[in-house]
Coordinates of C-alpha atoms in Angstrom, one line a residue:
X282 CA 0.0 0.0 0.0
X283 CA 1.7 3.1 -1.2
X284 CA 1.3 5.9 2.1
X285 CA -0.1 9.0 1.5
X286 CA 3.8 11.1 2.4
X287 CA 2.0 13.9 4.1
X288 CA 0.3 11.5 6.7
X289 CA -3.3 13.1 6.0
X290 CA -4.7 10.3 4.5
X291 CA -5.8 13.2 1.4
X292 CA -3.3 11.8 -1.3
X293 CA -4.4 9.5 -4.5
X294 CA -2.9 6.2 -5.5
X295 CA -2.8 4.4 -8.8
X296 CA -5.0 1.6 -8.6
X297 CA -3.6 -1.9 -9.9
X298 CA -4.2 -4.6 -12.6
X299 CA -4.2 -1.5 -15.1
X300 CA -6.5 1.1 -13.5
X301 CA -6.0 4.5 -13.4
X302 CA -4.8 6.3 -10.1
X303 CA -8.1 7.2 -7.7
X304 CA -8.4 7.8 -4.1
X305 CA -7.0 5.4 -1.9
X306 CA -7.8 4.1 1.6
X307 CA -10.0 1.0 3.1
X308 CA -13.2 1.1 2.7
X309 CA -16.5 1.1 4.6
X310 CA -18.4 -2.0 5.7
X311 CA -21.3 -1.1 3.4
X312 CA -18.8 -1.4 0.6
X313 CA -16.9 -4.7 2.1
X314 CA -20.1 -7.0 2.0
X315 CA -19.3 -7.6 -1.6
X316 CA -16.2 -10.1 -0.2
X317 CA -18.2 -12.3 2.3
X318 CA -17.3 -15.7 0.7
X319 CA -15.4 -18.4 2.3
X320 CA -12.4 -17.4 -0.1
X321 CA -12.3 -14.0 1.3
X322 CA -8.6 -13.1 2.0
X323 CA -7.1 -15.6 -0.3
X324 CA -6.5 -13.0 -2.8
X325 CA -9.0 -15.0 -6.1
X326 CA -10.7 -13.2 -8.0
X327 CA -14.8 -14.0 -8.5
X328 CA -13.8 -14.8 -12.3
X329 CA -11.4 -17.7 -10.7
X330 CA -13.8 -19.3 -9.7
X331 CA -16.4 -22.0 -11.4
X332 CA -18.6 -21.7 -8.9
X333 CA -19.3 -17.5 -8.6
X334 CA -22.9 -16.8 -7.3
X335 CA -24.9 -14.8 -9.4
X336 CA -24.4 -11.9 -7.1
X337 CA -20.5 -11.7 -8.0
X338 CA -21.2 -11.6 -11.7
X339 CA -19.9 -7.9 -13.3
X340 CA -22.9 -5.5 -12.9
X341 CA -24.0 -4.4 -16.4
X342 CA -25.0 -1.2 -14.8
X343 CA -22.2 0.6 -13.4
X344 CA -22.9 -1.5 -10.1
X345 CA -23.2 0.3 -6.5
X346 CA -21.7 0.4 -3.5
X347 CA -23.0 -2.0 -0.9
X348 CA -25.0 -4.3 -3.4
X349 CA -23.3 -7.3 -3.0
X350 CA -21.0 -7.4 -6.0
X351 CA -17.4 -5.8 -6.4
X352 CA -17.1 -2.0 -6.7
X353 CA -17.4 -1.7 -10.3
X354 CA -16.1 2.1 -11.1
X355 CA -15.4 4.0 -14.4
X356 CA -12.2 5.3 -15.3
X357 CA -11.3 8.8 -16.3
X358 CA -9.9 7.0 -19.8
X359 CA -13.6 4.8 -20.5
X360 CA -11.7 1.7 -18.5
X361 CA -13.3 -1.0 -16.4
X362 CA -11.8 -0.2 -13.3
X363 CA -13.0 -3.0 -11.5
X364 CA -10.1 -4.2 -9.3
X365 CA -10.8 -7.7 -10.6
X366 CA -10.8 -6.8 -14.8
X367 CA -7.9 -8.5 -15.1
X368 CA -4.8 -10.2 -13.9
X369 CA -2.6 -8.8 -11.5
X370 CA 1.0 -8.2 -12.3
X371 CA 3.0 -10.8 -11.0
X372 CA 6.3 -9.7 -9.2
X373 CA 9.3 -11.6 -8.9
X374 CA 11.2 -12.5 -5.5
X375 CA 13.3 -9.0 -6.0
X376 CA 10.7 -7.1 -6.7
X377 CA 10.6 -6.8 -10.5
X378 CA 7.9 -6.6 -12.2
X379 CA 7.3 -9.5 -15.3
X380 CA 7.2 -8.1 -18.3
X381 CA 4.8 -10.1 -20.0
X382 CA 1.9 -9.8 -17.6
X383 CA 2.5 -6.1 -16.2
X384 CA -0.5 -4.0 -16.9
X385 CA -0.5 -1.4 -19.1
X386 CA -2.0 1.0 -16.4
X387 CA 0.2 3.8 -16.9
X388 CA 2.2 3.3 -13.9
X389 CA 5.8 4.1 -13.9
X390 CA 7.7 0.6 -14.3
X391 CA 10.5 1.5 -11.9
X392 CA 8.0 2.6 -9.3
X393 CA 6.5 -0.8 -9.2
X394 CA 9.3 -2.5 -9.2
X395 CA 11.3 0.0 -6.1
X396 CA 7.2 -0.8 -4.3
X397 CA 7.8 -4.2 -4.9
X398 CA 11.7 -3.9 -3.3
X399 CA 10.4 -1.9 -0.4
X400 CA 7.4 -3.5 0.8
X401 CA 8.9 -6.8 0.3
X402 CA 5.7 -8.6 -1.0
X403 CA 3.3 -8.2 -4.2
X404 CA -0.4 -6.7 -4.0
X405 CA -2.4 -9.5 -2.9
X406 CA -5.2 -8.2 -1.1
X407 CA -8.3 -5.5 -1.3
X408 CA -8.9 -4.0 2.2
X409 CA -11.8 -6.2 2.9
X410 CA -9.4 -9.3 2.0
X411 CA -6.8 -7.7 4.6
X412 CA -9.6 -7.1 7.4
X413 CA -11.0 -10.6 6.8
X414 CA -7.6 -12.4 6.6
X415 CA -6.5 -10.6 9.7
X416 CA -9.3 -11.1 11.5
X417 CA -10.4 -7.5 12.3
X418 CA -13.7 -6.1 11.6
X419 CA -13.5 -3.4 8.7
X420 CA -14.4 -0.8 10.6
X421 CA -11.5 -0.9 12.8
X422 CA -8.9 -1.6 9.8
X423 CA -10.3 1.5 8.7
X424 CA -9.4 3.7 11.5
X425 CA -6.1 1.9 11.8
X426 CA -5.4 2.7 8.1
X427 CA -6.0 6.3 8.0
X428 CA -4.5 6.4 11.5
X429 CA -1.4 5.4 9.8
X430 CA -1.9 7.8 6.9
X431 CA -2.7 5.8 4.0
X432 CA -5.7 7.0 1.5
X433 CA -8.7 5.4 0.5
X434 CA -8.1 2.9 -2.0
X435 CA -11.7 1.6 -2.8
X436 CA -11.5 -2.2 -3.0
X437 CA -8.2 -1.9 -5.4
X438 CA -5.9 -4.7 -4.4
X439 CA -3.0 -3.4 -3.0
X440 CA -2.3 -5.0 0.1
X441 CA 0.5 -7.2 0.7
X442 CA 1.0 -10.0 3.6
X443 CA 2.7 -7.3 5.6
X444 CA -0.1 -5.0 5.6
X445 CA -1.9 -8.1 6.9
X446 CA 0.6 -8.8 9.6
X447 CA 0.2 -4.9 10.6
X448 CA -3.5 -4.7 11.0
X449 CA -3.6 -8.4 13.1
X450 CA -0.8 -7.3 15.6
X451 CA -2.5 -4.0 16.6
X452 CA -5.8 -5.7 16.7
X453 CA -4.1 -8.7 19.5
X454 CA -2.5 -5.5 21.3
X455 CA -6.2 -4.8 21.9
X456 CA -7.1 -8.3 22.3
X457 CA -4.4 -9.5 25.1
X458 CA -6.3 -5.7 27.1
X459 CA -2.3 -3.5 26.6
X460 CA -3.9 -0.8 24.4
X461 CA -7.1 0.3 24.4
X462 CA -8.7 0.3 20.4
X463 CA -8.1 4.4 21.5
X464 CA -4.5 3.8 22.2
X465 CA -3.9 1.6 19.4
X466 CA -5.4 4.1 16.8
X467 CA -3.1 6.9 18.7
X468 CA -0.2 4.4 18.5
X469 CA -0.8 4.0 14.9
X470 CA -1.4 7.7 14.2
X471 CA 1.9 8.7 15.8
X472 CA 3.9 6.4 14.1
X473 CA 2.3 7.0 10.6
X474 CA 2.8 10.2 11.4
X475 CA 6.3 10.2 12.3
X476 CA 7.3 8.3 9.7
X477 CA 5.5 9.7 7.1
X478 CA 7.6 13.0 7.8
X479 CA 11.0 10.9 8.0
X480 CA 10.3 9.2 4.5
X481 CA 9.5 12.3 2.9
X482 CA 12.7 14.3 4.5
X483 CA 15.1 11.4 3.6
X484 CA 13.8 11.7 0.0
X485 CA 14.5 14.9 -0.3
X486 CA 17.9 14.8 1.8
X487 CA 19.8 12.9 0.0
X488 CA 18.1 10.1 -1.8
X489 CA 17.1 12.2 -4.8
X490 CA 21.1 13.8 -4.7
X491 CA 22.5 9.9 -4.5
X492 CA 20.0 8.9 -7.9
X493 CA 21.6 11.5 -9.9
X494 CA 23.5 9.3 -12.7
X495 CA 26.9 9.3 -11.5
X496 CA 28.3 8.9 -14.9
X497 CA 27.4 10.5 -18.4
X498 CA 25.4 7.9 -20.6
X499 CA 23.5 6.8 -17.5
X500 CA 19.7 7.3 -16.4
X501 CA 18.5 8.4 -12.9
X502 CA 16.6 4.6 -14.1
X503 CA 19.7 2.6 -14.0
X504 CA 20.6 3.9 -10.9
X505 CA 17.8 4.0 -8.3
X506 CA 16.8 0.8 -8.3
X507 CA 20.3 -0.8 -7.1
X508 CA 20.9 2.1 -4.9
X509 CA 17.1 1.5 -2.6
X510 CA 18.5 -2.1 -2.8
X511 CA 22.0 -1.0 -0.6
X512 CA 20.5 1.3 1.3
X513 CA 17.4 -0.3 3.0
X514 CA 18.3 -2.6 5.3
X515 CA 21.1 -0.4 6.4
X516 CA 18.5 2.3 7.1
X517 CA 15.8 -0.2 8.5
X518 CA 18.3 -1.4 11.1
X519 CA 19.3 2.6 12.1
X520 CA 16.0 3.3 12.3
X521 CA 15.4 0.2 14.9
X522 CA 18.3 1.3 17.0
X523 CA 17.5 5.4 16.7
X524 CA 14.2 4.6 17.8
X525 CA 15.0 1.7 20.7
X526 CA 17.9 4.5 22.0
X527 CA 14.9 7.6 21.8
X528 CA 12.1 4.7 24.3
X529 CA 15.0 4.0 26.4
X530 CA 15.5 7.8 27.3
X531 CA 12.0 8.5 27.4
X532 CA 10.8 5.8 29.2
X533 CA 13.4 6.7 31.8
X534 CA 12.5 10.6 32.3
X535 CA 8.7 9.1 32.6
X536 CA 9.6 6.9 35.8
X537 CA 11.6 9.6 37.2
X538 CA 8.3 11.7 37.3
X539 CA 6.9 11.8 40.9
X540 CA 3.9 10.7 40.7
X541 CA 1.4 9.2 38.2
X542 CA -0.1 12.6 37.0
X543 CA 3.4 14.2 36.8
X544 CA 3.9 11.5 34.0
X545 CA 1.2 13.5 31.8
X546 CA 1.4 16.7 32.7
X547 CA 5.1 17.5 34.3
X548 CA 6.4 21.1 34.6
X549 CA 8.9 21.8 31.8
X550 CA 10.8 24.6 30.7
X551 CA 9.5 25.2 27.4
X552 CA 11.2 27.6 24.5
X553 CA 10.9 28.7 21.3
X554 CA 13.2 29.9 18.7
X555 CA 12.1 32.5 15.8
X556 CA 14.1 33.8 12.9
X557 CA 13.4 37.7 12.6
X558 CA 11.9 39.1 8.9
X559 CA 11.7 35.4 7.8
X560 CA 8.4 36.5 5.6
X561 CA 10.8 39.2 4.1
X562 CA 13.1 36.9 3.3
X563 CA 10.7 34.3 1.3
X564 CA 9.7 37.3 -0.9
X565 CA 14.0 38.0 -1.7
X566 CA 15.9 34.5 -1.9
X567 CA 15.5 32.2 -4.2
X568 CA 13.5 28.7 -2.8
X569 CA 16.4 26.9 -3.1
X570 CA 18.5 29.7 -1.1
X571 CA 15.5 29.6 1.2
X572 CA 15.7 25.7 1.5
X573 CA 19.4 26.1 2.4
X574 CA 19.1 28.2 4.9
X575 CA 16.2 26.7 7.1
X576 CA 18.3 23.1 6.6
X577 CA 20.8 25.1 8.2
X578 CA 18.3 26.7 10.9
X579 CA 17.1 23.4 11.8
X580 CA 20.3 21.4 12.2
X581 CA 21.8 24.0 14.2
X582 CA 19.0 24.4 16.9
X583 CA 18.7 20.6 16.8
X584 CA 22.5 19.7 17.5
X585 CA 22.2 22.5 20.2
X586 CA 19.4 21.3 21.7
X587 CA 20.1 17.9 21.8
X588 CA 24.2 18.2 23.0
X589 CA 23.1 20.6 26.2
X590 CA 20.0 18.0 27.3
X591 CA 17.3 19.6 25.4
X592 CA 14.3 17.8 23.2
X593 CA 13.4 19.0 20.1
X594 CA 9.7 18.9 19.9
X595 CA 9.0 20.4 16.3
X596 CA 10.6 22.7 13.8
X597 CA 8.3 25.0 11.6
X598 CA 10.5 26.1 8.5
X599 CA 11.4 29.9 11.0
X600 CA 10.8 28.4 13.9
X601 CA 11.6 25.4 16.7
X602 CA 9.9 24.2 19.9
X603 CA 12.2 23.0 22.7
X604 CA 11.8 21.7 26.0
X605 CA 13.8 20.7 28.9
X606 CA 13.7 19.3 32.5
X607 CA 15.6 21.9 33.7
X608 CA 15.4 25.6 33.9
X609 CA 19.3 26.2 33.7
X610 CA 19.5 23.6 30.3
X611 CA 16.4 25.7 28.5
X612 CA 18.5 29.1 29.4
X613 CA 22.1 27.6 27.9
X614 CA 20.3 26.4 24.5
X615 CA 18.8 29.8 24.4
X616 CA 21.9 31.6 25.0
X617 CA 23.9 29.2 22.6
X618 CA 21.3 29.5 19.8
X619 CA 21.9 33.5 19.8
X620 CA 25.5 33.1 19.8
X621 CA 25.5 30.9 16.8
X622 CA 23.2 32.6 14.6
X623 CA 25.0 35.9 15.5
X624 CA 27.9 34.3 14.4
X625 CA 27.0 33.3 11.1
X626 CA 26.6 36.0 8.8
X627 CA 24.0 34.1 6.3
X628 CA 21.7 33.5 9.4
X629 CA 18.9 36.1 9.8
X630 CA 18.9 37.7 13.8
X631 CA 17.1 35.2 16.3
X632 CA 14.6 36.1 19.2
X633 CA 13.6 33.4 21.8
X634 CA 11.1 32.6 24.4
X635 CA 10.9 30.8 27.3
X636 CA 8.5 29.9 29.7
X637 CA 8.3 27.5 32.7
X638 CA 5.3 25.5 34.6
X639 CA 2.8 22.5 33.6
X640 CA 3.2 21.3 30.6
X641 CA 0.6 18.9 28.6
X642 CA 2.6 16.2 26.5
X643 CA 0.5 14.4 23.7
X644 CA 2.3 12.2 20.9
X645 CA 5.4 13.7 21.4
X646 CA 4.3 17.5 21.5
X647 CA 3.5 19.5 24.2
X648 CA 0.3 21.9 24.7
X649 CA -1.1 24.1 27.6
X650 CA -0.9 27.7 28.6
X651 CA 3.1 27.3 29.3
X652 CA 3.5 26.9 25.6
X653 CA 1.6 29.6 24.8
X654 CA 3.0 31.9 27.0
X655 CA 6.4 30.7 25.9
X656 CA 5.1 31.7 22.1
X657 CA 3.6 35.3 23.3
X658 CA 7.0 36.0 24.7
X659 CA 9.0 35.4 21.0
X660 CA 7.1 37.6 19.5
X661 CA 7.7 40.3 21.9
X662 CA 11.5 39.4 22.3
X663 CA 13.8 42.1 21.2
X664 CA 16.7 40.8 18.2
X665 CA 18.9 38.4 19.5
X666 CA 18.2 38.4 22.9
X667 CA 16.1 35.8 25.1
X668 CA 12.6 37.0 27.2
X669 CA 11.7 34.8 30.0
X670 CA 8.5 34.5 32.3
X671 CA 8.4 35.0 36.3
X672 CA 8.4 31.6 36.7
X673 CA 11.1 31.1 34.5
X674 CA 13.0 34.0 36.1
X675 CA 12.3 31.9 39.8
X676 CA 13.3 28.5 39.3
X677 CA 16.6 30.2 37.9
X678 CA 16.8 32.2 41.3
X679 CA 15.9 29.0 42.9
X680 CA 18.5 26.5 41.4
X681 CA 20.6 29.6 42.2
X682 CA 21.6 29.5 38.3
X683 CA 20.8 33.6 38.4
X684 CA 20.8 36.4 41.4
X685 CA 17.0 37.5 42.2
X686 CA 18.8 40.8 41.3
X687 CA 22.6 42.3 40.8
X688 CA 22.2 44.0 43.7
X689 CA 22.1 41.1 45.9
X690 CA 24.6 39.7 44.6
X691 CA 27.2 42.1 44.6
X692 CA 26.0 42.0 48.3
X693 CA 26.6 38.6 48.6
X694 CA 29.8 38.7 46.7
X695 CA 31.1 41.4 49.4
X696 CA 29.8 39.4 52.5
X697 CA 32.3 36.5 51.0
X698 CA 35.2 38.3 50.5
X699 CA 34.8 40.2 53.6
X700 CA 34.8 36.4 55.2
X701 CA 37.4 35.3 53.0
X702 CA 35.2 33.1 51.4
X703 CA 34.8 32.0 47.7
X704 CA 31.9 34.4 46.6
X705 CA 28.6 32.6 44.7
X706 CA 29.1 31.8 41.1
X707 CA 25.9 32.7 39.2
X708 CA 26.0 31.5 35.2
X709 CA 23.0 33.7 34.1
X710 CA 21.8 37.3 34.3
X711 CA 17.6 38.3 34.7
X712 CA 17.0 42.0 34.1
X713 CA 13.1 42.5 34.9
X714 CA 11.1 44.5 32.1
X715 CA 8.5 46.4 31.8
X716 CA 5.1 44.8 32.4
X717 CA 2.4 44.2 29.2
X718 CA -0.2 42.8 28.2
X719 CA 0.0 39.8 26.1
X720 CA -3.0 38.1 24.3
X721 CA -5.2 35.6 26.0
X722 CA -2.9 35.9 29.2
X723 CA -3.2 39.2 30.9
X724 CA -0.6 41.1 31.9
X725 CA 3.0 39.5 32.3
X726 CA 6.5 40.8 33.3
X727 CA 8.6 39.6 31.2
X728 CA 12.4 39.1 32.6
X729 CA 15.4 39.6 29.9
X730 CA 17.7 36.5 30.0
X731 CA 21.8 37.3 29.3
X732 CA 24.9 35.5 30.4
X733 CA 26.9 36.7 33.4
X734 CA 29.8 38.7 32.6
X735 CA 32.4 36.8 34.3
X736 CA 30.6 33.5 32.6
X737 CA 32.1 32.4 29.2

């Protein structure tokens, strides 16, 4: 089943056995009934079989959803795009196509074949078939498919073995009582989700550099095909180890918590990141320059964030979302992230927010009024310099990372040397601002964030 790359379940998919491309996705129950014979699942086709009822001959009329026969639909050429007109293509163990039964259904030849590679399995199955052979009622193979991302493909047959195993292990997750069907349809959302993204951003990171024909003579053709054969099980077996390392931290900051509740909604320092005149700048660079530069953006803040203890929860093209446990770590990333953009002369000026208190977390993002308070506070942030909240500004004093002024510590700093004592060491500076209003959260005082002067 090709996924829809944006994960919103909108996208089209060619249809097999020489149809042309229409909406993919399961399908409703009204539309399954057609498939409730004792060969449902094996993947034969009514015209197989000697002994079709009646009811699974073609319907001379254009047919209708629900009626007991196969989804007969006209295609955009005058084609019978029934799913079972004809033949299906057979693959070969690597994932070619045959020649001499591929349909002629306009789909690109190398695309079948790199589907085939991929998926590791030929179309075998309409979504009824997959439900059916899985043992899940369509109804919940729907929500689990367009949890996942993947568009309605009618009763095409497009589903492999795998898509099978997929939809039969969620359902005994549900079975055994260790996800609730709610849960499982999250846990499927998130990862299509996720992945979606990470498909699409590998694609155009380097995949579509690497298929460029390395010699003259040679076609992007040539090329792909043996390439996607090197490079997926090496990337499978990063991606198993990136994502065991990423449970393995987050499943130990979620123990740590204090308490069951803490474990859903914690208090985090929360920040975010903005590049100044970034509209400007879309109307000026070329998209490619543009490109460049938030590539650049985002793999800076995210090495900074993740080499002083932060998370990176999202990047928006101008913009990234950061949290961390700890008030000091959130002001350090800040800090760092204005010093390396002002260092870079192709890098636009930088503003950033920070806010601290209960934090919502939901599929790996965070919500609640922290993170909007955190937002209301970028967009009042002067160029290249850091705003904090009160709250913020206390856990600072509190952790004694910052003076609750500089007069008390230059007070503190004379009490110590008058006592021949080492005087405090403070890492951060908090100059208190002018109080505003900001929307949807009353009046705050904002506190400006800088390094200490005798910090490096």
């Amino acid at each position: 089943m090709t996924v829809d790359d944006t994960g919103s379940g909108t996208g089209t998919h060619p249809a097999p056995d020489g149809e042309p491309g229409r909406t993919a996705g399961p399908v409703t129950d009204g539309e399954a009934r057609q498939d409730a014979r004792p060969d449902a699942g094996t993947g034969i086709h009514p015209q197989d079989r000697s002994d079709r009822r009646p009811e699974d001959a073609p319907d001379a009329g254009g047919g209708g959803r629900g009626n007991g026969r196969f989804d007969v639909e006209s295609g955009g050429d005058g084609t019978d795009a029934r799913p079972d007109a004809r033949p299906a293509a057979r693959h070969e163990a690597n994932g070619r196509v045959d020649p001499q039964t591929e349909p002629d259904s306009g789909e690109n030849p190398l695309a079948l074949r790199l589907e085939g590679l991929i998926l590791g399995a030929e179309r075998r199955y309409t979504p009824f078939q997959a439900a059916r052979s899985a043992g899940v009622s369509m109804e919940l193979a729907s929500r689990f498919w367009r949890a996942m991302g993947f568009a309605d493909i009618g009763q095409a047959k497009a589903l492999t073995e795998a898509d099978v195993l997929a939809l039969r292990r969620l359902a005994g997750l549900v079975e055994a009582g260790l996800l609730s069907e709610a849960m499982a349809v999250q846990v499927a959302r998130s990862t299509g989700q996720t992945t979606a993204r990470l498909a699409e951003w590998q694609i155009d990171s380097f995949l579509e550099g690497l298929t460029e024909p390395p010699e003259p003579g040679m076609t992007r053709t040539e090329v792909t095909y043996p390439l996607i054969e090197l490079l997926l099980p090496e990337l499978e077996e990063f991606l198993v180890y990136v994502w065991r390392r990423q449970l393995a931290a987050a499943t130990g900051r979620v123990v740590q918590a204090a308490d069951d509740e803490e474990m859903v909604d914690r208090r985090l320092a929360v920040g975010f990141a903005d590049l100044v005149g970034f509209t400007r700048l879309t109307r000026r660079m070329e998209e490619e320059e543009l490109g460049e530069l938030v590539e650049a953006f985002e793999t800076t803040a995210a090495d900074l964030v993740a080499a002083h203890g932060g998370r990176l929860i999202k990047t928006l093209g101008d913009e990234v979302l950061y949290s961390a446990d700890d008030a000091g770590v959130a002001a350090e990333i800040a800090l760092r992230l204005i010093e390396t953009m002002a260092n870079d002369e192709t890098m636009p000026e930088l503003r950033v927010g920070i806010a601290f208190g209960t934090v919502t977390t939901r599929m790996g993002d965070v919500f609640g009024t922290t993170v909007n308070l955190a937002s209301r506070l970028t967009s009042i942030a002067p160029r290249d310099a850091v705003l904090v909240d009160g709250a913020f500004a206390e856990e600072l004093t509190r952790t004694g990372d910052a003076p609750a002024s500089e007069a008390e510590a230059a007070e503190a700093a004379a009490a110590a040397e008058k006592e021949g004592e080492e005087p405090p060491s403070y890492r951060f500076a908090l100059q208190p601002m002018w109080q505003r209003p900001v929307r949807g959260l009353g009046v705050i005082e904002p506190w400006l964030l800088a390094r200490r002067a005798d910090e490096s």
